[in-house]
Coordinates of C-alpha atoms in Angstrom, one line a residue:
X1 CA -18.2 11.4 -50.3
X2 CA -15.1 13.6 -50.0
X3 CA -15.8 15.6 -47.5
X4 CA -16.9 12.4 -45.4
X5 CA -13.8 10.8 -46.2
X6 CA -11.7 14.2 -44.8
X7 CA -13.9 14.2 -41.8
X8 CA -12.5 10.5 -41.4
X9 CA -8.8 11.5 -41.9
X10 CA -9.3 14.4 -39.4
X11 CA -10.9 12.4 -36.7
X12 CA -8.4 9.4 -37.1
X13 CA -5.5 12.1 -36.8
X14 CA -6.8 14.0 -34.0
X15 CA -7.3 11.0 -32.0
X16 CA -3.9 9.2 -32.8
X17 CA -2.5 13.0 -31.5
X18 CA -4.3 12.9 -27.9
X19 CA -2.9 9.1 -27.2
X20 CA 0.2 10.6 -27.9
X21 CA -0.4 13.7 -25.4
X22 CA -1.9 10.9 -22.6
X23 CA -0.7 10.3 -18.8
X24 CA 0.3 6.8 -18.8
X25 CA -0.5 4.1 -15.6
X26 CA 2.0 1.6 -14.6
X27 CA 2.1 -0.9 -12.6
X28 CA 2.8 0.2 -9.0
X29 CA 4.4 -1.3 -5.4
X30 CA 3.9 -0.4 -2.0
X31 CA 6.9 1.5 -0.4
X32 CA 7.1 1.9 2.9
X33 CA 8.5 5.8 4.4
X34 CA 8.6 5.2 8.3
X35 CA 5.2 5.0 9.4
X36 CA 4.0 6.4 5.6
X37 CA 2.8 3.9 2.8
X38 CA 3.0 4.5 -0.9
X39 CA 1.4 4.0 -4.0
X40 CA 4.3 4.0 -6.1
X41 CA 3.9 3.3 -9.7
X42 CA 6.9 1.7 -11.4
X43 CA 9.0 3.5 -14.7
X44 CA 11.9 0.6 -15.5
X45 CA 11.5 1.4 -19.3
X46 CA 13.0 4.1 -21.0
X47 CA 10.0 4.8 -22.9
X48 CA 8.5 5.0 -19.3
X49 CA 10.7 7.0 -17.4
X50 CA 11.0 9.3 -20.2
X51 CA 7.3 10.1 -20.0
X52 CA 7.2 9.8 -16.1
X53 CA 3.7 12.5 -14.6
X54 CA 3.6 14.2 -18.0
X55 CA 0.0 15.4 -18.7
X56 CA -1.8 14.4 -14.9
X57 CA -3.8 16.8 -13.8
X58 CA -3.6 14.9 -9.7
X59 CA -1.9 13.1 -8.2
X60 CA -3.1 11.4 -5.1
X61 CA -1.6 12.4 -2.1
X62 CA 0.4 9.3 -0.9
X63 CA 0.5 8.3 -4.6
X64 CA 4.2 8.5 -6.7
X65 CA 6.3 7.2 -9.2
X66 CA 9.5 5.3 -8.7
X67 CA 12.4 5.3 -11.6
X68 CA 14.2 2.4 -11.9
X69 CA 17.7 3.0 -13.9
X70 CA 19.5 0.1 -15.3
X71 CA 22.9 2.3 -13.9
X72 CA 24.2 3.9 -11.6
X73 CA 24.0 7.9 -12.7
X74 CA 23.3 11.3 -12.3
X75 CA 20.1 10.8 -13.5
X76 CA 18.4 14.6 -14.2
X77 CA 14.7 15.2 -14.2
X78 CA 12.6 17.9 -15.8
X79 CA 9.5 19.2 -15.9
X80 CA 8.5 19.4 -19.3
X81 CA 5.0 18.8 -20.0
X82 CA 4.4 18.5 -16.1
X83 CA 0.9 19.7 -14.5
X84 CA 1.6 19.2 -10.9
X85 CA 4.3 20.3 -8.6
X86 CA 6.3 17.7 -7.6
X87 CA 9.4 17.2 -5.0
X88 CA 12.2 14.4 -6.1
X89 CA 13.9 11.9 -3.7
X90 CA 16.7 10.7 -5.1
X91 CA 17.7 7.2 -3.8
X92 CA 20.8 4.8 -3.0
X93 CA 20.6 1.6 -3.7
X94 CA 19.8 1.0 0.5
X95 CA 17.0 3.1 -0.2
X96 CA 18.2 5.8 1.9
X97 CA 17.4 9.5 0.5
X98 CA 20.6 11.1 -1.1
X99 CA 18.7 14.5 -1.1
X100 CA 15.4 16.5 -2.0
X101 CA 15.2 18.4 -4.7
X102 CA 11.4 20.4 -4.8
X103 CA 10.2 21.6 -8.7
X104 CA 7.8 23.8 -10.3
X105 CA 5.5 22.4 -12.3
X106 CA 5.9 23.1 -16.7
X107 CA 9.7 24.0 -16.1
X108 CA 12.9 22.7 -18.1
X109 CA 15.1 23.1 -15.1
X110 CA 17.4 20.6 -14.7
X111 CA 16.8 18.2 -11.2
X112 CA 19.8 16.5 -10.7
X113 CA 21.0 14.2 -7.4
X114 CA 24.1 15.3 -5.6
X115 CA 25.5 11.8 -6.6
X116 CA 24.8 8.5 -8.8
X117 CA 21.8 6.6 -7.8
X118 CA 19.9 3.6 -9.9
X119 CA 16.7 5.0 -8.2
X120 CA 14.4 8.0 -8.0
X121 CA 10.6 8.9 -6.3
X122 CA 8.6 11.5 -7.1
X123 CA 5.7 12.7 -5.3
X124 CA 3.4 15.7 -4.5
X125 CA 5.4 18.7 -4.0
X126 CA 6.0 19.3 -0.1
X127 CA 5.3 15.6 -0.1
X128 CA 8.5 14.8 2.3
X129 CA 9.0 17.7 4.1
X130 CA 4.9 16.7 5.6
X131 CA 6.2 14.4 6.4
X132 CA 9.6 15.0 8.4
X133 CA 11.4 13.1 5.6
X134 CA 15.3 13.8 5.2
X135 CA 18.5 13.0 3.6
X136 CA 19.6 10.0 5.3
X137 CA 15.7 8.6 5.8
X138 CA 15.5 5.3 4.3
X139 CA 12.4 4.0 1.7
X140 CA 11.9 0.6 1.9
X141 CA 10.0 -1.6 -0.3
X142 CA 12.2 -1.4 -3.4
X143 CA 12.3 -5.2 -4.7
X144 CA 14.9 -7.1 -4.9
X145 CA 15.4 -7.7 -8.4
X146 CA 15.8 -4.3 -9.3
X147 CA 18.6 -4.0 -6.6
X148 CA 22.1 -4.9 -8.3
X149 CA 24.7 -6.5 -5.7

């Protein structure tokens, strides 16, 4: 009885660990890029921008992940626990791109836009150079509400 009782303790510890370790899903919104649509799942929360792509394996290709900050910052991104390459657009509140920042996956470099911005899209790596995006492009689609006046 023991031993079946340790097997239980085990199991129930092994699986609280791998929800720990888990890619989250968010609710997403469709952003518009010029003539490219995306997928964009939303991180507003701390608890959900702090985890952002951790621990995907893919990532679709029109597919990404928009971080909403409360404030205006510079707002640095890492690749900590990171599987797939990714390229960064950080955003004004207009939605135009501030700049591009490309990053290796698994890294602790420090990804940081070249001013404050509330906003921030990642995407597959090479994502917006495909597709002829630049400083100065606008992404459209943000709502409203997260847009302060």
């Amino acid at each position: 009885m023991k031993f079946f009782n340790r097997v239980i303790v085990a199991l129930t510890l092994c699986l609280g660990w791998q929800g720990v370790s888990q890619a989250q899903k968010l609710p997403s919104i469709q952003l518009q890029a010029g003539l490219y649509k995306i997928a964009a799942e939303v991180a507003a929360t701390e608890q959900a921008r702090q985890l952002g792509l951790m621990h995907r394996n893919y990532l679709p290709p029109d597919d990404g992940m928009l971080f909403v900050f409360e404030n205006k910052g510079t707002h640095c991104f890492w690749m900590r626990n990171t599987k797939i390459p990714l390229a960064i657009a950080f955003l004004a509140d207009d939605g135009k791109i501030v700049n591009i920042i490309e990053m290796k996956a698994m890294t602790e470099d420090n990804h940081c836009p070249s001013q404050p911005v509330r906003f921030a899209l990642e995407m597959n790596q090479g994502w917006f150079a495909k597709k002829g995006l630049l400083a100065g492009n606008a992404i459209n689609g943000i709502p409203s509400g997260f847009i302060k006046n």
